[in-house]
Coordinates of C-alpha atoms and ligand atoms in Angstrom, one line a residue:
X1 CA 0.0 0.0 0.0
X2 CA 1.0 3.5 -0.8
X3 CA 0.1 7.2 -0.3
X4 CA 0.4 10.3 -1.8
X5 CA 0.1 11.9 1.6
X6 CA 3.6 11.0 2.7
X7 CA 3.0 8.2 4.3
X8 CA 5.3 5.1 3.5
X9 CA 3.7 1.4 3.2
X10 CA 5.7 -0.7 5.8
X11 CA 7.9 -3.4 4.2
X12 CA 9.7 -5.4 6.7
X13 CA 11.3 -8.4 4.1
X14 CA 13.0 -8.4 1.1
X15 CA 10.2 -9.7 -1.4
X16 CA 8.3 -6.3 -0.8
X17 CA 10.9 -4.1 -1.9
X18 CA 10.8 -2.1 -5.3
X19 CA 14.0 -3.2 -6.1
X20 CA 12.7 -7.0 -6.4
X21 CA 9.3 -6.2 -7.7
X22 CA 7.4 -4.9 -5.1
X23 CA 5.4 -1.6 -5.0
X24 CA 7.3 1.6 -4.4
X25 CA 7.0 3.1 -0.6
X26 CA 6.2 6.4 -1.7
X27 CA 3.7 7.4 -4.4
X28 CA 5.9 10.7 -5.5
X29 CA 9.3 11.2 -5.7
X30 CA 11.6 12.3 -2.5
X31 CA 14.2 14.5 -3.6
X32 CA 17.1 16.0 -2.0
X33 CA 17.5 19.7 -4.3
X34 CA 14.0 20.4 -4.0
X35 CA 13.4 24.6 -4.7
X36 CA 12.7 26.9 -2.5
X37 CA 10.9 29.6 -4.1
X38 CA 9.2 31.4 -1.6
X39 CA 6.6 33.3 -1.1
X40 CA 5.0 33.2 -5.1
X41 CA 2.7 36.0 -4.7
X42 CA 5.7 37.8 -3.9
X43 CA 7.7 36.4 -6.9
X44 CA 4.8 37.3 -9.1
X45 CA 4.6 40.8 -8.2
X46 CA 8.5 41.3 -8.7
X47 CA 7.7 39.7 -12.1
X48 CA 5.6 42.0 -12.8
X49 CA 7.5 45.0 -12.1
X50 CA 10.7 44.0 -14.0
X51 CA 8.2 43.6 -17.1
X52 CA 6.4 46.9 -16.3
X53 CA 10.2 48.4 -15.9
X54 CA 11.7 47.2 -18.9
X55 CA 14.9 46.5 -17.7
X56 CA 15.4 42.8 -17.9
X57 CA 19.2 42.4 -16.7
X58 CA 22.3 44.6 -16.6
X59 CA 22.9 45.1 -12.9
X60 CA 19.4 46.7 -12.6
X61 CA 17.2 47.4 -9.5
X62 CA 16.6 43.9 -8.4
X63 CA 20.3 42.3 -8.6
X64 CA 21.4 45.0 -6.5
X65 CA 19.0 44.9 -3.8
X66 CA 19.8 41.2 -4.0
X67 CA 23.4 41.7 -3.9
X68 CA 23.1 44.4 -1.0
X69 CA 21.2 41.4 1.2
X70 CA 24.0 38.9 0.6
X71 CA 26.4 41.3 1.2
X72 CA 24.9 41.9 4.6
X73 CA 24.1 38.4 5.1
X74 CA 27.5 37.6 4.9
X75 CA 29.3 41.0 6.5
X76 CA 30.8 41.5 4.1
X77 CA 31.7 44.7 1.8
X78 CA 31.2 43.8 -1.7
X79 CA 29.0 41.1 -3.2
X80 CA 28.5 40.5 -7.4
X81 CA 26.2 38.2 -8.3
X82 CA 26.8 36.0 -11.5
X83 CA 25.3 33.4 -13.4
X84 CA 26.5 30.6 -11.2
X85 CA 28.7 29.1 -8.7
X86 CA 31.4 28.3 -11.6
X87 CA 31.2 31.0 -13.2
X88 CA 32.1 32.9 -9.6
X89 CA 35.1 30.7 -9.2
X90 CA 36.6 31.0 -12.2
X91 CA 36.1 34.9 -12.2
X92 CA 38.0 35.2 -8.9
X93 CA 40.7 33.1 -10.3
X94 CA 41.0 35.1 -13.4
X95 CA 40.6 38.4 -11.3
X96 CA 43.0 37.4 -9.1
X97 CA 45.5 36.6 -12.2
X98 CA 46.4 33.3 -10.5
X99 CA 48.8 30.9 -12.6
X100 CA 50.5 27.5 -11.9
X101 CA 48.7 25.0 -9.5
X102 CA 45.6 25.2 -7.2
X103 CA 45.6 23.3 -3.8
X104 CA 42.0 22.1 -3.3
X105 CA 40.1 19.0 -1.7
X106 CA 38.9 15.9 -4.2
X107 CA 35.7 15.7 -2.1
X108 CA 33.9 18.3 -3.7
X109 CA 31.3 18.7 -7.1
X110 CA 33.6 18.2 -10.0
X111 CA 32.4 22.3 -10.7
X112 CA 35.4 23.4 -8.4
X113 CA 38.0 21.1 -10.0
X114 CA 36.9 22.2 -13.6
X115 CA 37.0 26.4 -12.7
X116 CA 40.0 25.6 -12.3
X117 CA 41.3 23.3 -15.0
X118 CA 39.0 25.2 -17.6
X119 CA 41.6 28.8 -16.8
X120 CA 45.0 26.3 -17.4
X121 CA 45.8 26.0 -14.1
X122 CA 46.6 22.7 -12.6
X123 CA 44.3 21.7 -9.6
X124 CA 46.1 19.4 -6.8
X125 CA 44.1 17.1 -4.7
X126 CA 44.4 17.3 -1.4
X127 CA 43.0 14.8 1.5
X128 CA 40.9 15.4 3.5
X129 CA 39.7 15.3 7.4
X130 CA 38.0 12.3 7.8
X131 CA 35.3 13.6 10.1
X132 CA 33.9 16.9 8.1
X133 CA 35.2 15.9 4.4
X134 CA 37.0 19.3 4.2
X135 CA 40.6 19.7 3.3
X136 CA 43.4 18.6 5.7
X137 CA 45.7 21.8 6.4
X138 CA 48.6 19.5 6.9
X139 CA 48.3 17.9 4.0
X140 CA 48.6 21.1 2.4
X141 CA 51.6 22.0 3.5
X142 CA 53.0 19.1 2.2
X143 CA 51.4 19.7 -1.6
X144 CA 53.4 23.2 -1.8
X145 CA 55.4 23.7 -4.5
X146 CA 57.0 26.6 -6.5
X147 CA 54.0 26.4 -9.0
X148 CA 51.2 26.6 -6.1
X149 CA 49.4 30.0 -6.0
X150 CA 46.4 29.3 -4.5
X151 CA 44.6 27.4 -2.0
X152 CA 41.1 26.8 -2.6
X153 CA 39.1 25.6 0.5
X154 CA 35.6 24.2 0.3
X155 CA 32.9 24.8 3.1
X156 CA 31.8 20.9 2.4
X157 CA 28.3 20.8 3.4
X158 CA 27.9 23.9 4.5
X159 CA 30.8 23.0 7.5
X160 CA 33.7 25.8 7.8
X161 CA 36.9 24.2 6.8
X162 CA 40.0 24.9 9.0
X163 CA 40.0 28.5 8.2
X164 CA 42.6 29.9 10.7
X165 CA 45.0 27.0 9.4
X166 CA 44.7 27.3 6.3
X167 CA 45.1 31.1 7.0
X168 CA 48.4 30.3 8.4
X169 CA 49.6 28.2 5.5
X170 CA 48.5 30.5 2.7
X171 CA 50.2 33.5 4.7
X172 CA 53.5 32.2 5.3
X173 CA 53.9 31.0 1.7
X174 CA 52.7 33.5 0.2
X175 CA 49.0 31.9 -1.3
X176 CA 46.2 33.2 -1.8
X177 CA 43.4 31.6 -0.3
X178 CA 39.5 31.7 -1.8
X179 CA 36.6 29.2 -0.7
X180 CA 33.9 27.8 -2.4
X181 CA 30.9 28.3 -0.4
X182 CA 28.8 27.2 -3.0
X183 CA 26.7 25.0 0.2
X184 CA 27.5 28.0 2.9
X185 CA 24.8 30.5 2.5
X186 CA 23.5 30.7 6.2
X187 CA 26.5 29.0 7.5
X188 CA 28.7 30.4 10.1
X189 CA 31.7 29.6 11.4
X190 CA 31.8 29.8 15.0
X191 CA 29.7 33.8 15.3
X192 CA 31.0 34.5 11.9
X193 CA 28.6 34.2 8.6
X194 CA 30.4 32.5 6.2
X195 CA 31.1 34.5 2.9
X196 CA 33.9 37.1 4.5
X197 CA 36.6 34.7 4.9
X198 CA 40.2 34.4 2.6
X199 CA 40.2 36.8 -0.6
X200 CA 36.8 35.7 -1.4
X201 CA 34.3 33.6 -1.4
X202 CA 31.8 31.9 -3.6
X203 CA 28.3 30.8 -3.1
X204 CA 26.2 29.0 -5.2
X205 CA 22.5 29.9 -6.2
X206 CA 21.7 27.1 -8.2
X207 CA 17.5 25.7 -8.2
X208 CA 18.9 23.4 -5.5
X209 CA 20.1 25.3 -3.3
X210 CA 19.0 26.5 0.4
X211 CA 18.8 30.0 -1.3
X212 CA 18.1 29.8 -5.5
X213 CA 18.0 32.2 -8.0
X214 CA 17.0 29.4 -10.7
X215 CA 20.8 29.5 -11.8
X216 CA 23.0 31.7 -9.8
X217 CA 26.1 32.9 -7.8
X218 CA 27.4 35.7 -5.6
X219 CA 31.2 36.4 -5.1
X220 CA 31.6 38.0 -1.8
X221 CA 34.8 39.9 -0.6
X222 CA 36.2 42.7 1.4
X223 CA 38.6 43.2 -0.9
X224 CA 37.5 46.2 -3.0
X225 CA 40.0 46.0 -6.1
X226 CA 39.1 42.2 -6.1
X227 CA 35.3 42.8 -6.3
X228 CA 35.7 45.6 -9.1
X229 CA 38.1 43.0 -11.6
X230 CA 35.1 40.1 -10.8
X231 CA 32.2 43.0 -11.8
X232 CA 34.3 44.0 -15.0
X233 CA 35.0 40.6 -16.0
X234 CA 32.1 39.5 -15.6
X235 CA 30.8 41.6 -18.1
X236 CA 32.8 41.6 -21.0
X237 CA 36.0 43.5 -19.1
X238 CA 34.2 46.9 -19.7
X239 CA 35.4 49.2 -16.8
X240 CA 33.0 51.8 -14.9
X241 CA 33.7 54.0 -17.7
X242 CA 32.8 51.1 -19.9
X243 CA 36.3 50.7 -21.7
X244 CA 37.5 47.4 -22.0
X245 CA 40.9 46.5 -20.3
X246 CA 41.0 43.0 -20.6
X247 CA 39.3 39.7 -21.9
X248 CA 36.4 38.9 -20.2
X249 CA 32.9 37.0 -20.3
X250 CA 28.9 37.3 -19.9
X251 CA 28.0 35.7 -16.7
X252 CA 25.9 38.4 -15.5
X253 CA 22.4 37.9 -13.5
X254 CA 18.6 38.6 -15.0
X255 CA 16.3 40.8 -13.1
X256 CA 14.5 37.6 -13.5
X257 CA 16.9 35.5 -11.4
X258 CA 17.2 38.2 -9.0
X259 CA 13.1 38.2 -8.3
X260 CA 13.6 34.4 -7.4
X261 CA 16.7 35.2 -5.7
X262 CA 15.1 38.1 -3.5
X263 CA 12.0 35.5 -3.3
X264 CA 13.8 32.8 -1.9
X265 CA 16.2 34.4 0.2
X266 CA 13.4 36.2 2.8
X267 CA 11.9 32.5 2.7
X268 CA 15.3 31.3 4.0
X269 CA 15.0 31.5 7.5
X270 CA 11.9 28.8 7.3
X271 CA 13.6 26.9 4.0
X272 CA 16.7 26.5 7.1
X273 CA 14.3 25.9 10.2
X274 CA 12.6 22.7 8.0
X275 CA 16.0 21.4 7.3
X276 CA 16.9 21.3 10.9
X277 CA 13.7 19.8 12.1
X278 CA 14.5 16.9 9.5
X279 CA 17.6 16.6 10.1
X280 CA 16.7 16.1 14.2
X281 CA 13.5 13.2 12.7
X282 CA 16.6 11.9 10.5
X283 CA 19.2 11.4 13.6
X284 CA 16.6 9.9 15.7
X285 CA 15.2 7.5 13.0
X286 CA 19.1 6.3 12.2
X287 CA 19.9 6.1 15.7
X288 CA 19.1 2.0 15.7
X289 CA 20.2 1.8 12.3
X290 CA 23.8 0.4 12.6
X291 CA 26.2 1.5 9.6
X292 CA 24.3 3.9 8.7
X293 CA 26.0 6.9 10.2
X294 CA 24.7 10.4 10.0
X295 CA 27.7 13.0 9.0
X296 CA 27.0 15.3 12.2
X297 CA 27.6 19.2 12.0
X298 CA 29.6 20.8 14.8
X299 CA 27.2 22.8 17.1
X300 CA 29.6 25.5 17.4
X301 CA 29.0 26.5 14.2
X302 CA 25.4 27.6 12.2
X303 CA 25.2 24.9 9.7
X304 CA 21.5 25.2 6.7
X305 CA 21.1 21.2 7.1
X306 CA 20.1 21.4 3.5
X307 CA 22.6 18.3 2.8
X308 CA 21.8 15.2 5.1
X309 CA 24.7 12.7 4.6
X310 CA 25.3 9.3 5.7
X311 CA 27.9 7.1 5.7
X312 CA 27.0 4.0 4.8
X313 CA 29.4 0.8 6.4
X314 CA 29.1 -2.1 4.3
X315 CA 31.6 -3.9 6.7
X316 CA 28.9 -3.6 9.2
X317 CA 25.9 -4.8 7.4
X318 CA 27.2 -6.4 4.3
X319 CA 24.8 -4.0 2.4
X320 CA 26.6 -2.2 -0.2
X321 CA 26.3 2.0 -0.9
X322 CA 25.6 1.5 -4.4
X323 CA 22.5 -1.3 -3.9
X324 CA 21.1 1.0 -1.1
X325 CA 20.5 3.7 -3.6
X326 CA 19.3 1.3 -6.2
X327 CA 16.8 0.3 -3.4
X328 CA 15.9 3.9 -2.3
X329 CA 15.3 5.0 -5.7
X330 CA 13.2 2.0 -6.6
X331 CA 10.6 3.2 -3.5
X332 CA 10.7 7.0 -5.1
X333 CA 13.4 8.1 -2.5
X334 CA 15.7 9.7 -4.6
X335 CA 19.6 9.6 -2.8
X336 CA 22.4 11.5 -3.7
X337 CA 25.8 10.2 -3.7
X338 CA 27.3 13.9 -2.9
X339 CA 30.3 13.3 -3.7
X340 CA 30.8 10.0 -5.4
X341 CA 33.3 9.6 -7.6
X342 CA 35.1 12.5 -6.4
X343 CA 36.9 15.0 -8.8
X344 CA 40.3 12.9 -8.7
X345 CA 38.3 9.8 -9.6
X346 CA 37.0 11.5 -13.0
X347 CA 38.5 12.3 -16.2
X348 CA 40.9 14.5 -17.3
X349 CA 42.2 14.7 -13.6
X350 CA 42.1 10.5 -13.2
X351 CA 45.0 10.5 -16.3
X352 CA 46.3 13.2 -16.3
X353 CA 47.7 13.4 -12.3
X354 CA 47.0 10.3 -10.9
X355 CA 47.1 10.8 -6.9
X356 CA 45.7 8.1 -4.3
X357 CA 44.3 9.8 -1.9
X358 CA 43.0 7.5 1.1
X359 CA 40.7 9.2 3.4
X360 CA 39.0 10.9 0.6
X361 CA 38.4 7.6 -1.1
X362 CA 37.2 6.0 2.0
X363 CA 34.4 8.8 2.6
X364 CA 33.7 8.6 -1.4
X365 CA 32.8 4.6 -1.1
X366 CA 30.4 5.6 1.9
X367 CA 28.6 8.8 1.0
X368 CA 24.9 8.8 0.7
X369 CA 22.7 12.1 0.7
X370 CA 19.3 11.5 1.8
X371 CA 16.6 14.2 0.7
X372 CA 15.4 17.0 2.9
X373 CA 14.0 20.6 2.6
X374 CA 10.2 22.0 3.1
X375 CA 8.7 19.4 0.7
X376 CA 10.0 16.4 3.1
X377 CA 8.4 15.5 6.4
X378 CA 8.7 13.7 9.7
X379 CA 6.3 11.1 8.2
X380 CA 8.7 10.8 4.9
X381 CA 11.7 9.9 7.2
X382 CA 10.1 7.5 9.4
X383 CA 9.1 5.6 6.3
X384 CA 12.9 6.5 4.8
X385 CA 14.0 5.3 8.6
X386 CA 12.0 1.9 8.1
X387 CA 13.3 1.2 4.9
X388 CA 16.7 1.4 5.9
X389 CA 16.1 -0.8 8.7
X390 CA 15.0 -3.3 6.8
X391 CA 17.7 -3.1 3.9
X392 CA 20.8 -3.4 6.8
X393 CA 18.7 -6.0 8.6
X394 CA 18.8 -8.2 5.0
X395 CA 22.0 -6.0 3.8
X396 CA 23.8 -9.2 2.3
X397 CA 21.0 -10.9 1.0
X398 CA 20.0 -7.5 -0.9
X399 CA 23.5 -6.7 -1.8
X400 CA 23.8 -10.2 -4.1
X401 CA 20.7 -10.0 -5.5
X402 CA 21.4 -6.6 -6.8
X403 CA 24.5 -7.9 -8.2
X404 CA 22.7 -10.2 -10.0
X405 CA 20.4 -7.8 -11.6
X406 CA 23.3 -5.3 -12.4
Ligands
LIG1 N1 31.0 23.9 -5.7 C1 30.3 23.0 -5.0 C2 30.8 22.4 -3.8 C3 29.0 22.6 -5.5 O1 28.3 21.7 -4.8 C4 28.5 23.2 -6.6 C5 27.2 22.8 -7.1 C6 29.3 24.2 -7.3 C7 30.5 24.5 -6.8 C8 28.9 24.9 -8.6 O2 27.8 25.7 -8.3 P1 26.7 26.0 -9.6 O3 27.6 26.4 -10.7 O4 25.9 24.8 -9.8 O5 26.0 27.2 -9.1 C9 23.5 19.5 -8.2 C10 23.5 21.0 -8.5 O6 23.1 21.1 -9.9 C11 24.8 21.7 -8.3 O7 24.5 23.1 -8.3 C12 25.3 21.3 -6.9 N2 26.6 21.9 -6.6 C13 25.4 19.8 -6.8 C14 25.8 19.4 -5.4 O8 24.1 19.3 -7.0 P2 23.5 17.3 -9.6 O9 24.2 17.0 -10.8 O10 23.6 16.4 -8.4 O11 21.9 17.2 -9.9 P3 20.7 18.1 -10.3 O12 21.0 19.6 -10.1 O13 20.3 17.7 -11.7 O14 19.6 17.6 -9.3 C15 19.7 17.4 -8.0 C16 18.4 17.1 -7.4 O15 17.6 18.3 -7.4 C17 17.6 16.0 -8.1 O16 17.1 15.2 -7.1 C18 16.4 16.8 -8.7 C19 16.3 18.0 -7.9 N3 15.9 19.2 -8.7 C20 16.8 19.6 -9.6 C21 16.5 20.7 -10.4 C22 17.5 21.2 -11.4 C23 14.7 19.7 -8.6 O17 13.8 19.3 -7.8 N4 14.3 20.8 -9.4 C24 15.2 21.3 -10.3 O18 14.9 22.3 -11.0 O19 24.0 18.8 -9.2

């Protein structure tokens, strides 16, 4: 039996699952990047006014008020939004006129790897704390070379990495250091919002995202020569007094995007609080689940919850990652292994600079991202919560059967 309403039918053997044949849990889909649009009377009415206005993009009355808000969101000076998270990354890079090789972590979306690699530059993989998934500081230090000019840190799930280390490292060597925040809008680290850390920092805006602007991203800084390169480059390298300098691209933000954007963001304080409420069902429903371990956030810092990851132990219950989110899917919960492969596991990085990187590999096998957001209740994860009971209970059993079917 199945509802619509959220609640899953209870399936406490093997023959009942999707997977082999049996009806799906859940009657619609569970997904983890589900939109948060807002308010859409709201939306409408900015809709409305950017038609009424006529002035559909070039850093018009919207994107600024938007880029004002995440500026203060984050404390920091200068904000420019751009068409997305990569496109923010690689402008900093080129602003920044940065050459030679890139220290960053492997466990990321392949989108920081490639704004790199896309400019010429070389990233270098980097391991990884084994308890948060962001970049180990002292492994950094030993990646330095004479072609390193950056490191590039990622706020991995919205978590801070070791800022004041990596600080440290990048100082006395003589580095820049950026972040990608695409996952950190909201975040803090310890009292301070992430966004005003390192030369800059990059969030991401993207549909599935705790904030969205359909597509979108916002380059935050303090540093004022920075933000003004990223704004000109952004928009073809034309200048204030809109002569062109240098080479540089279209990756500027609709009035469109910046309605959503403007939309979504006052809706982010409730988009946040549902994450955290699921997050809490999610920790107690796994808490008699064994090997299925919940990534937890440190409470010292603000962490969005928009990404619930497990770490799924097939040593423990014989019931491997990879069949689990055959299983899920086949009930209509749709998993995400975020991040699985990892950028060192994909091509061109895999050939051309091989690197074994242990603890990064180790997470990569394990990682499962459950859904969350508004759209996902407490009834949701009690019948997510009962499915994965079941599936460790039989984890084995299920595991050759979906070998067989592969
Ligand atoms: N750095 C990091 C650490 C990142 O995680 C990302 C992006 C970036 C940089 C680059 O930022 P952007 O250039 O994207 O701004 C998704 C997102 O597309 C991607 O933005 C995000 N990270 C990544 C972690 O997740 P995919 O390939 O996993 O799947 P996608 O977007 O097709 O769908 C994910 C889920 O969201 C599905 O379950 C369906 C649901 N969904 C998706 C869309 C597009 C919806 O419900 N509605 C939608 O409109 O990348």
């Amino acid at each position: 039996m199945q509802s619509g309403s959220g609640k899953a039918s209870m399936k406490d053997n093997v023959r009942d699952l999707g997977l082999f044949g049996g009806v799906p849990a859940f009657h619609d889909k569970l997904l983890v990047g589900r939109p948060n649009p807002g308010d859409r009377d709201v939306f409408m009415q900015r809709m409305s006014s950017v038609l009424d206005s006529g002035w559909y993009t070039h850093h018009g009355p919207l994107l600024q008020d938007l880029e004002q808000r995440i500026a203060d969101l984050a404390e920091v000076e200068h904000c420019v939004m751009v068409a997305n998270g990569t496109s923010g990354l690689e402008l900093v890079l080129r602003a920044a006129n940065l050459s030679g090789e890139v220290i960053m972590p492997s466990m990321t979306f392949i989108a920081t790897a490639h704004s790199v690699r896309m400019h010429g530059l070389t990233p270098v993989f980097c391991d990884i704390d084994p308890d948060t998934g962001c970049i180990d500081p002292a492994e950094v230090e030993r990646l330095i070379t004479p072609r390193t000019s950056a490191i590039l840190g990622v706020h991995l799930f919205g978590q801070p990495c070791a800022i004041d280390e990596l600080r440290k490292i990048a100082d006395a060597n003589g580095l820049m250091l950026y972040f990608d925040a695409a996952h950190g809008l909201g975040c803090t680290a310890e009292q301070t919002p992430i966004g005003g850390f390192g030369q800059a920092e990059v969030f991401s805006l993207h549909t599935t995202k705790v904030v969205n602007s359909f597509e979108g991203g916002a380059v935050v800084t303090n540093d004022g020569d920075l933000a003004a390169e990223v704004r000109s480059l952004h928009c073809f390298g034309h200048g204030p007094d809109n002569v062109v300098r240098r080479v540089g691209t279209n990756a500027k933000l609709s009035e469109a995007a910046a309605a959503m954007g403007l939309t979504s963001l006052e809706a982010m304080p409730d988009s946040i609080a549902a994450n955290e409420r699921n997050y809490h069902h999610y920790r107690e429903e796994l808490a008699d689940v064994p090997g299925i371990d919940l990534l937890t956030y440190d409470p010292a810092n603000r962490n969005n919850f928009q990404y619930v990851v497990t770490k799924v132990d097939e040593s423990v219950h014989g019931l491997r990652r990879d069949a689990l989110l055959a299983l899920l899917y086949a009930e209509n919960v749709v998993a995400q292994r975020y991040f699985s492969p990892c950028c060192h596991e994909f091509e061109p990085y895999r050939s051309e600079h091989p690197v074994t990187l242990p603890r990064t590999e180790e997470m990569s096998k394990k990682v499962l991202t459950l859904p969350t957001g508004p759209s996902i209740n407490r009834e949701h994860i009690a019948g997510i919560g009962e499915l994965l009971r079941t599936a460790v209970k039989y984890g084995n059993e299920i595991t050759s059967r979906w070998l067989e079917l592969a």
